[in-house]
Short mmCIF file of C-alpha atoms in Angstrom, two decimals:
data_model
loop_
_atom_site.label_atom_id
_atom_site.label_comp_id
_atom_site.label_asym_id
_atom_site.label_seq_id
_atom_site.Cartn_x
_atom_site.Cartn_y
_atom_site.Cartn_z
CA MET A 1 -102.90 40.58 40.12
CA ARG A 2 -103.88 41.98 37.47
CA LYS A 3 -101.55 44.89 36.26
CA ARG A 4 -102.67 48.30 35.28
CA PHE A 5 -102.92 49.34 31.39
CA ASN A 6 -102.45 53.29 30.57
CA PHE A 7 -103.45 54.13 26.76
CA CYS A 8 -100.30 55.21 25.52
CA ILE A 9 -99.76 56.99 21.55
CA PHE A 10 -96.03 56.20 20.41
CA LEU A 11 -95.07 58.88 18.06
CA LEU A 12 -92.73 56.48 15.02
CA PHE A 13 -90.51 59.31 13.74
CA THR A 14 -89.22 58.15 10.65
CA SER A 15 -85.43 59.82 9.56
CA ILE A 16 -85.21 61.13 6.13
CA PHE A 17 -81.97 62.05 6.93
CA SER A 18 -80.31 59.74 4.84
CA ILE A 19 -81.87 60.55 1.23
CA PRO A 20 -79.21 62.73 -0.28
CA ILE A 21 -80.16 65.66 -1.60
CA SER A 22 -78.96 66.93 -5.79
CA ALA A 23 -77.88 70.10 -6.38
CA GLN A 24 -81.44 70.03 -8.60
CA GLU A 25 -83.43 69.92 -5.16
CA LEU A 26 -80.99 72.44 -3.61
CA ALA A 27 -81.94 75.07 -6.19
CA PHE A 28 -85.32 75.13 -3.91
CA ILE A 29 -84.12 76.32 -0.37
CA PRO A 30 -83.29 79.83 -0.57
CA ALA A 31 -79.98 81.42 -1.43
CA ALA A 32 -77.53 82.13 1.14
CA ALA A 33 -77.44 85.67 0.44
CA LYS A 34 -80.49 85.70 2.69
CA PRO A 35 -79.38 86.30 5.81
CA ILE A 36 -79.81 82.84 8.29
CA ASN A 37 -80.97 84.97 11.22
CA HIS A 38 -83.70 87.67 8.89
CA ILE A 39 -87.02 87.29 11.05
CA VAL A 40 -89.65 85.08 8.55
CA ALA A 41 -92.91 85.08 11.02
CA VAL A 42 -93.65 85.91 14.67
CA VAL A 43 -95.32 83.61 16.15
CA ASN A 44 -96.42 85.64 19.85
CA GLU A 45 -93.46 85.96 21.14
CA ASP A 46 -91.09 82.89 19.07
CA VAL A 47 -90.14 84.10 15.53
CA VAL A 48 -88.93 81.80 12.77
CA THR A 49 -86.22 82.79 11.46
CA ARG A 50 -84.62 81.81 7.69
CA GLN A 51 -82.31 79.13 9.26
CA GLU A 52 -85.09 77.66 10.25
CA LEU A 53 -87.03 77.77 7.30
CA ASN A 54 -84.60 76.51 5.49
CA GLU A 55 -83.90 73.62 7.36
CA ALA A 56 -87.66 72.58 7.53
CA ILE A 57 -87.60 73.04 3.44
CA LYS A 58 -84.44 70.45 3.34
CA MET A 59 -86.50 68.18 4.63
CA THR A 60 -89.57 68.29 3.27
CA VAL A 61 -87.86 68.27 -0.52
CA ALA A 62 -86.01 64.95 1.50
CA ARG A 63 -89.53 63.18 1.95
CA LEU A 64 -90.83 64.41 -1.54
CA GLN A 65 -87.69 62.72 -2.40
CA GLN A 66 -88.34 60.01 -1.19
CA GLN A 67 -91.75 59.44 -2.30
CA GLY A 68 -90.88 60.17 -6.00
CA ALA A 69 -92.50 63.36 -6.27
CA ARG A 70 -92.03 66.39 -8.26
CA ILE A 71 -90.95 69.51 -5.83
CA PRO A 72 -93.26 72.25 -6.17
CA GLU A 73 -92.57 75.78 -7.07
CA GLN A 74 -89.92 77.81 -4.33
CA GLN A 75 -92.79 80.31 -3.85
CA ALA A 76 -95.48 77.66 -2.85
CA LEU A 77 -93.07 75.32 -0.81
CA GLU A 78 -92.12 78.14 0.92
CA SER A 79 -95.38 79.22 1.56
CA GLN A 80 -96.29 75.48 2.22
CA VAL A 81 -93.81 75.12 5.02
CA LEU A 82 -93.58 77.99 6.76
CA GLU A 83 -97.38 77.18 7.75
CA SER A 84 -96.33 73.99 8.99
CA VAL A 85 -93.32 75.40 11.11
CA ILE A 86 -95.95 77.82 12.39
CA THR A 87 -98.47 75.46 13.52
CA LYS A 88 -95.17 73.65 15.07
CA HIS A 89 -94.22 76.68 17.41
CA ILE A 90 -97.82 77.53 18.07
CA GLN A 91 -98.04 73.60 19.74
CA LEU A 92 -94.56 73.82 22.25
CA GLN A 93 -95.69 77.09 23.64
CA HIS A 94 -98.98 75.96 24.16
CA ALA A 95 -97.00 72.83 26.16
CA LYS A 96 -95.18 74.90 27.48
CA GLU A 97 -98.28 76.80 28.70
CA VAL A 98 -99.84 73.71 30.69
CA GLY A 99 -96.65 72.82 31.56
CA LEU A 100 -95.90 69.66 29.47
CA SER A 101 -92.24 68.60 29.11
CA VAL A 102 -90.79 65.79 27.85
CA ALA A 103 -87.96 63.82 29.86
CA GLU A 104 -85.21 63.29 29.11
CA SER A 105 -84.99 59.50 29.31
CA GLU A 106 -87.77 59.15 27.11
CA VAL A 107 -85.68 61.12 24.30
CA ASP A 108 -82.85 58.49 24.57
CA GLU A 109 -85.51 55.38 24.66
CA THR A 110 -86.71 57.03 21.46
CA ILE A 111 -83.58 57.63 19.71
CA GLN A 112 -82.91 54.42 20.86
CA ARG A 113 -85.31 52.66 18.79
CA ILE A 114 -84.73 54.82 16.01
CA ALA A 115 -81.24 53.48 15.95
CA GLU A 116 -82.79 49.87 16.13
CA GLU A 117 -85.06 50.46 13.70
CA ASN A 118 -81.79 51.27 11.23
CA LYS A 119 -80.14 48.43 12.79
CA LEU A 120 -77.38 50.38 13.50
CA SER A 121 -75.64 51.08 17.00
CA LEU A 122 -76.49 54.03 18.71
CA PRO A 123 -72.30 55.76 18.16
CA GLU A 124 -73.61 54.31 13.69
CA PHE A 125 -76.29 55.99 14.26
CA TYR A 126 -75.19 59.39 15.24
CA THR A 127 -72.00 59.03 12.70
CA ALA A 128 -74.85 58.86 10.26
CA LEU A 129 -76.48 61.73 11.30
CA GLU A 130 -73.13 63.68 11.65
CA HIS A 131 -72.50 62.51 7.74
CA GLU A 132 -75.24 63.90 6.78
CA GLY A 133 -74.89 67.51 8.25
CA VAL A 134 -77.04 66.67 11.42
CA SER A 135 -76.28 67.41 14.37
CA HIS A 136 -76.93 65.19 17.89
CA SER A 137 -77.89 67.96 19.85
CA LYS A 138 -79.72 69.37 16.65
CA PHE A 139 -81.73 65.40 16.39
CA ARG A 140 -82.73 65.33 20.01
CA GLU A 141 -84.56 68.53 19.34
CA GLU A 142 -86.67 67.50 17.34
CA ILE A 143 -87.34 64.15 18.44
CA ARG A 144 -88.37 66.27 21.81
CA ASP A 145 -90.03 68.62 19.59
CA GLU A 146 -92.06 65.43 17.88
CA LEU A 147 -92.77 63.77 21.02
CA THR A 148 -93.95 66.92 23.01
CA MET A 149 -96.61 67.78 19.97
CA THR A 150 -97.58 64.33 20.36
CA ARG A 151 -97.76 64.11 24.18
CA LEU A 152 -99.72 67.28 23.80
CA LYS A 153 -102.66 66.04 21.37
CA GLU A 154 -102.82 62.81 23.53
CA ARG A 155 -103.58 65.20 26.49
CA GLU A 156 -106.39 67.24 24.29
CA VAL A 157 -107.51 63.74 23.08
CA LYS A 158 -107.64 62.12 26.57
CA ASN A 159 -110.76 63.51 28.42
CA GLN A 160 -112.48 64.07 25.14
CA VAL A 161 -113.01 60.91 23.35
CA ASN A 162 -115.37 58.28 24.25
CA VAL A 163 -116.07 55.48 22.68
CA THR A 164 -118.75 53.10 23.85
CA GLU A 165 -120.01 49.19 22.99
CA GLY A 166 -123.38 50.41 21.16
CA GLU A 167 -120.95 52.49 18.77
CA VAL A 168 -118.03 49.55 18.24
CA ASP A 169 -121.41 47.16 18.11
CA ASN A 170 -122.79 49.35 14.98
CA TYR A 171 -119.76 49.73 13.43
CA LEU A 172 -118.95 46.03 13.17
CA HIS A 173 -122.34 45.55 12.37
CA THR A 174 -121.36 47.50 9.32
CA GLN A 175 -118.01 45.58 8.26
CA GLU A 176 -120.29 42.69 8.43
CA THR A 177 -123.37 44.05 5.57
CA SER A 178 -121.29 45.70 3.75
CA SER A 179 -118.58 45.61 0.50
CA GLU A 180 -116.26 48.42 1.80
CA GLY A 181 -116.62 47.54 5.51
CA GLN A 182 -114.40 43.99 4.75
CA GLU A 183 -111.35 46.81 2.52
CA GLU A 184 -109.19 48.65 4.01
CA PHE A 185 -107.38 51.67 1.43
CA ARG A 186 -105.06 53.79 0.92
CA LEU A 187 -105.30 57.23 -0.11
CA ALA A 188 -103.93 60.48 -0.80
CA HIS A 189 -106.05 63.59 0.09
CA VAL A 190 -106.06 67.57 -0.67
CA MET A 191 -107.42 69.83 2.32
CA ILE A 192 -108.17 73.09 2.16
CA LEU A 193 -108.76 74.50 5.95
CA VAL A 194 -112.48 76.41 6.88
CA THR A 195 -112.59 78.29 10.93
CA GLU A 196 -114.70 78.90 12.53
CA ASN A 197 -114.16 82.74 12.23
CA MET A 198 -114.43 82.44 8.91
CA ASN A 199 -117.34 84.58 6.62
CA ASN A 200 -119.15 83.80 3.78
CA ALA A 201 -116.88 85.52 1.62
CA GLN A 202 -113.78 83.88 2.75
CA ILE A 203 -115.79 80.41 3.07
CA GLU A 204 -116.65 80.78 -0.88
CA GLN A 205 -112.85 81.58 -1.25
CA ARG A 206 -111.57 78.33 -0.08
CA ALA A 207 -114.11 77.07 -2.28
CA GLU A 208 -112.82 77.98 -5.13
CA ARG A 209 -109.35 77.27 -4.10
CA ALA A 210 -110.54 73.88 -3.77
CA GLU A 211 -111.77 73.31 -7.54
CA MET A 212 -108.24 75.80 -8.11
CA ALA A 213 -106.42 72.03 -7.13
CA LEU A 214 -108.91 69.78 -8.89
CA THR A 215 -108.71 71.03 -12.01
CA LYS A 216 -105.27 71.08 -11.52
CA LEU A 217 -105.22 67.84 -10.92
CA LYS A 218 -107.84 66.80 -13.87
CA GLU A 219 -105.47 68.40 -16.11
CA GLY A 220 -102.41 65.79 -15.28
CA ALA A 221 -101.38 67.89 -12.22
CA ASP A 222 -98.57 65.83 -9.93
CA PHE A 223 -101.37 64.86 -7.27
CA ALA A 224 -98.22 65.32 -4.69
CA GLN A 225 -97.58 68.74 -5.84
CA VAL A 226 -100.92 70.48 -6.03
CA VAL A 227 -101.19 68.73 -2.27
CA ALA A 228 -97.70 70.78 -1.37
CA GLU A 229 -98.77 73.60 -2.86
CA PHE A 230 -102.61 74.09 -1.92
CA SER A 231 -103.29 71.63 0.83
CA ASP A 232 -103.23 72.94 4.27
CA ALA A 233 -103.19 69.07 6.22
CA ALA A 234 -100.78 68.22 8.79
CA ASP A 235 -99.58 65.73 5.99
CA ALA A 236 -98.91 68.06 3.25
CA ARG A 237 -94.97 68.44 3.41
CA THR A 238 -95.53 64.33 2.95
CA GLY A 239 -97.71 63.99 0.58
CA GLY A 240 -100.91 63.80 2.00
CA ILE A 241 -100.42 59.99 2.18
CA ILE A 242 -102.88 58.36 3.87
CA GLU A 243 -102.02 55.15 4.65
CA TRP A 244 -104.58 51.76 4.82
CA ARG A 245 -107.27 52.16 7.20
CA PRO A 246 -110.71 50.60 7.04
CA VAL A 247 -113.15 52.88 5.22
CA THR A 248 -115.49 52.99 8.57
CA GLN A 249 -112.14 55.00 10.04
CA LEU A 250 -112.75 57.34 7.05
CA GLY A 251 -116.36 58.45 7.92
CA PRO A 252 -120.16 57.44 6.26
CA SER A 253 -119.91 60.54 3.44
CA PHE A 254 -116.02 59.98 2.19
CA ALA A 255 -116.90 55.48 2.17
CA GLN A 256 -120.04 56.03 0.19
CA LEU A 257 -117.84 58.08 -2.52
CA LEU A 258 -114.99 55.83 -2.09
CA GLU A 259 -116.51 52.44 -2.09
CA PRO A 260 -117.40 52.50 -6.59
CA MET A 261 -113.81 53.71 -6.95
CA LYS A 262 -110.73 52.16 -8.81
CA GLN A 263 -106.85 52.87 -8.05
CA ASP A 264 -106.06 56.31 -9.40
CA GLU A 265 -109.87 57.62 -9.66
CA ILE A 266 -109.88 61.21 -7.84
CA THR A 267 -112.69 62.86 -5.93
CA PRO A 268 -114.93 65.66 -7.02
CA VAL A 269 -114.74 68.09 -4.15
CA ILE A 270 -116.11 67.13 -0.83
CA GLN A 271 -117.00 69.09 1.78
CA SER A 272 -116.92 68.54 5.32
CA PRO A 273 -117.45 70.97 8.94
CA ASN A 274 -113.21 71.22 8.81
CA GLY A 275 -112.81 72.26 4.69
CA PHE A 276 -113.31 70.55 1.53
CA HIS A 277 -111.10 67.97 0.54
CA ILE A 278 -110.03 65.32 -2.33
CA PHE A 279 -108.76 62.34 -2.22
CA LYS A 280 -107.22 59.82 -4.40
CA LEU A 281 -107.45 56.38 -4.28
CA LEU A 282 -103.87 54.45 -4.43
CA GLY A 283 -105.11 50.92 -3.19
CA ARG A 284 -107.31 49.05 -2.16
CA ARG A 285 -107.14 45.65 -0.50
CA ALA A 286 -109.16 43.14 1.83
CA GLN A 287 -109.27 43.89 5.17
CA GLU A 288 -107.77 40.59 7.13
CA VAL A 289 -109.41 39.14 9.77
CA PRO A 290 -106.74 37.41 11.86
CA THR A 291 -108.26 34.26 13.13
CA VAL A 292 -105.98 34.42 17.37
CA ILE A 293 -105.98 31.17 19.07
CA ILE A 294 -104.63 32.26 22.90
CA ASP A 295 -103.84 29.52 26.04
CA GLN A 296 -105.83 30.85 28.80
CA THR A 297 -106.08 29.61 32.46
CA HIS A 298 -108.75 30.31 35.20
CA ALA A 299 -107.27 30.68 38.48
CA ARG A 300 -107.74 32.13 41.50
CA HIS A 301 -105.44 33.02 44.63
CA VAL A 302 -105.52 34.54 48.33
CA LEU A 303 -103.21 38.39 49.01
CA ILE A 304 -101.83 39.33 52.16
CA LYS A 305 -100.88 42.88 50.80
CA ILE A 306 -97.30 44.39 52.86
CA ASN A 307 -97.80 47.83 53.62
CA GLU A 308 -97.02 50.07 56.70
CA LEU A 309 -99.68 47.88 58.94
CA THR A 310 -98.20 45.17 57.91
CA SER A 311 -94.58 44.29 57.43
CA GLU A 312 -92.41 41.65 55.68
CA SER A 313 -92.14 39.22 57.89
CA GLU A 314 -95.98 39.55 59.63
CA GLY A 315 -96.84 39.27 56.26
CA LYS A 316 -95.29 35.80 54.92
CA GLN A 317 -95.97 34.43 58.17
CA LYS A 318 -99.72 35.01 57.38
CA ILE A 319 -99.54 33.22 54.15
CA LEU A 320 -97.08 30.64 55.36
CA ALA A 321 -100.04 29.70 57.99
CA ILE A 322 -102.51 29.97 55.52
CA LYS A 323 -101.22 27.60 53.14
CA LYS A 324 -101.10 25.27 56.00
CA ARG A 325 -104.36 25.02 56.56
CA LEU A 326 -105.17 25.09 52.69
CA ASP A 327 -102.57 21.88 52.37
CA ASN A 328 -104.63 20.27 55.63
CA GLY A 329 -107.47 20.45 53.41
CA GLU A 330 -109.57 23.55 53.89
CA ASN A 331 -111.82 24.81 51.25
CA PHE A 332 -109.53 27.99 49.19
CA GLU A 333 -112.98 29.46 48.34
CA GLU A 334 -113.75 29.75 52.00
CA VAL A 335 -110.65 30.72 52.79
CA ALA A 336 -109.77 33.78 50.66
CA LYS A 337 -113.16 35.15 51.34
CA LEU A 338 -111.78 35.28 55.62
CA TYR A 339 -108.42 36.54 54.64
CA SER A 340 -107.36 37.61 50.89
CA GLU A 341 -107.21 41.23 50.98
CA ASP A 342 -108.16 42.41 47.77
CA SER A 343 -111.75 42.89 45.49
CA SER A 344 -112.22 39.28 44.67
CA ALA A 345 -112.27 38.17 48.24
CA SER A 346 -115.81 38.25 47.73
CA VAL A 347 -115.87 35.80 44.98
CA GLY A 348 -113.69 33.85 46.57
CA GLY A 349 -110.31 34.95 45.27
CA ASP A 350 -111.80 34.15 41.77
CA LEU A 351 -109.83 36.04 38.95
CA GLY A 352 -111.94 34.49 36.11
CA TRP A 353 -110.10 33.63 32.94
CA LEU A 354 -106.45 34.90 32.36
CA SER A 355 -104.86 35.91 28.92
CA PRO A 356 -101.20 35.98 29.16
CA GLY A 357 -99.65 39.65 30.26
CA ASP A 358 -103.09 40.41 32.30
CA THR A 359 -100.72 39.62 35.20
CA VAL A 360 -97.45 40.56 36.79
CA PRO A 361 -94.64 38.54 35.59
CA ASP A 362 -93.37 37.21 38.71
CA PHE A 363 -97.28 36.18 39.16
CA GLU A 364 -97.77 35.18 35.91
CA HIS A 365 -94.24 32.80 35.64
CA ALA A 366 -95.97 30.71 39.57
CA MET A 367 -98.90 29.97 38.10
CA ASN A 368 -97.69 28.64 34.55
CA GLU A 369 -95.82 26.31 36.05
CA LEU A 370 -99.40 24.25 38.16
CA LEU A 371 -101.22 21.70 36.75
CA PRO A 372 -104.97 22.52 38.08
CA GLY A 373 -105.68 22.21 41.13
CA GLN A 374 -101.90 23.10 42.20
CA ILE A 375 -102.31 25.16 45.09
CA SER A 376 -99.05 27.40 44.37
CA GLU A 377 -96.17 27.95 47.37
CA PRO A 378 -96.07 31.83 48.69
CA VAL A 379 -95.56 33.76 45.75
CA ARG A 380 -94.57 37.15 46.57
CA THR A 381 -94.92 40.79 43.56
CA GLN A 382 -94.95 43.62 43.88
CA PHE A 383 -98.90 43.35 45.60
CA GLY A 384 -97.49 41.43 48.25
CA TRP A 385 -97.82 37.54 49.17
CA HIS A 386 -99.92 34.93 47.18
CA LEU A 387 -100.65 31.74 47.25
CA ILE A 388 -102.27 30.64 43.73
CA GLN A 389 -104.56 27.50 42.75
CA VAL A 390 -104.94 26.62 38.98
CA LEU A 391 -108.42 25.59 38.08
CA GLU A 392 -108.82 24.87 34.52
CA ARG A 393 -106.70 25.89 30.77
CA ARG A 394 -108.19 26.16 27.68
CA SER A 395 -107.14 27.24 24.06
CA GLN A 396 -108.94 30.39 23.41
CA ASP A 397 -110.32 32.18 20.00
CA ILE A 398 -109.96 35.67 21.10
CA SER A 399 -110.73 37.05 17.22
CA LEU A 400 -113.71 38.48 18.21
CA ASP A 401 -112.17 40.34 21.34
CA ARG A 402 -109.56 41.49 18.58
CA ARG A 403 -111.81 43.28 16.25
CA ARG A 404 -113.31 44.84 18.92
CA GLN A 405 -110.66 46.33 19.99
CA ALA A 406 -109.86 47.28 16.52
CA ALA A 407 -113.22 48.28 16.04
CA ARG A 408 -112.90 50.69 19.28
CA GLN A 409 -109.31 51.99 17.74
CA ALA A 410 -110.60 52.96 14.56
CA ILE A 411 -113.66 54.39 16.33
CA ARG A 412 -111.56 56.45 18.65
CA ALA A 413 -109.05 57.62 15.89
CA ARG A 414 -111.45 59.20 13.76
CA LYS A 415 -112.86 61.14 16.03
CA ALA A 416 -109.32 61.88 17.60
CA ASP A 417 -108.76 63.45 13.98
CA VAL A 418 -112.13 65.35 14.56
CA VAL A 419 -111.52 66.36 17.82
CA ILE A 420 -107.47 67.88 17.18
CA GLN A 421 -108.61 69.50 14.12
CA GLU A 422 -110.40 71.84 15.78
CA TRP A 423 -107.93 72.52 18.26
CA LEU A 424 -105.43 73.23 16.07
CA ARG A 425 -107.88 75.05 14.48
CA GLN A 426 -108.40 77.26 17.87
CA LEU A 427 -105.06 77.78 18.90
CA ARG A 428 -104.17 78.87 15.57
CA ASP A 429 -106.90 81.42 15.85
CA GLN A 430 -106.13 82.68 19.20
CA ALA A 431 -102.55 83.06 18.50
CA TYR A 432 -100.66 86.40 16.58
CA VAL A 433 -98.76 85.58 13.72
CA GLU A 434 -96.90 88.05 11.40
CA TYR A 435 -95.21 87.41 8.39
CA ARG A 436 -92.21 89.12 7.04
CA LEU A 437 -91.26 87.06 4.55
CA ASP A 438 -91.70 89.60 1.60
CA GLU A 439 -89.39 91.84 3.53
CA GLU A 440 -86.42 89.81 2.36
CA LEU A 441 -87.78 90.25 -1.08
#
């Protein structure tokens, strides 16, 4: 029996708490003279406090330090981080409104994985966090929030993003016929957001802001600092880095601009439906298309289901009786058509060519023990009782299948990014936000 696969976006939460913060960098965190419970923004019915903003600024400074980027001026840094915190509040509020939550077990599993990736046991990991001034409860809260926002975005994308076989064909054709299709690019970018409710004058102001950012870059300003000062993108706090991607995943208009560029070159301001962009090419490399050979098995089966109509003992008696008939020489295909209780019965129980992982473990293990032509003893899985016959085996090159799968994922990621950006804009436009930073002055 084939097992079901559920699409899942797994969030990789990267810990930055092991990075020491110097006295110089701490100077960018507002002085303690400002009350930590002072409200710096109102977001619908929630508030952002000075303490929450300070913690977010500290994390941002640590990330910029890890990237070797200069820290922006305090006012620019504070403003950018506050926008990010506000966006986070809006998303978490929406998650609560739609009844979306993350199970504690999922939080536990994520923390366990982070600890393993840092080559630490769970107690060692918690101790390391405490040494950096991060409490167990605060870290769990951050993980829960990040998982919630990821789940929320996945929910938004799920019913809005579809990829057709024609789109996959076109994507692969583009890769085969264009030089840039065979390359991957690592980029940094500045995005100046344009929302649908902006008038022409406001859009013009945003365009001027993008040109200001470009002017600073041409004058030699550090790209990460310009990102922190100007960019409205969600990745502005991490230097605007876009890790290695096939250029076709970025869209045709960007592909044409990037193809002739050299490393460290910067694009002019590019306008798109969601705003103005500036890209810096950090690196390019050939896109590897590895050959993938796997062992496949052509098999068929008879299934007797266990349910409210058929008890465990009755099901086993039925499968044993069928096994006896097959041992006496009856045709497997005809027996499967008569007795098998799944959709494969109409084709004589034929399951086609099966790759590793296509079936549940108990079924796969029993199948792998059989020689071609051999029929198994009764095998119990969560679906019921099976008799399995292996017809033949082969080694198969599935490189094309993997390429199509990668193409489908790239197209989906590109479409999902557009959907998420638009969705975030709508959430932001619908939210009531009141800034109170000036009240601290």
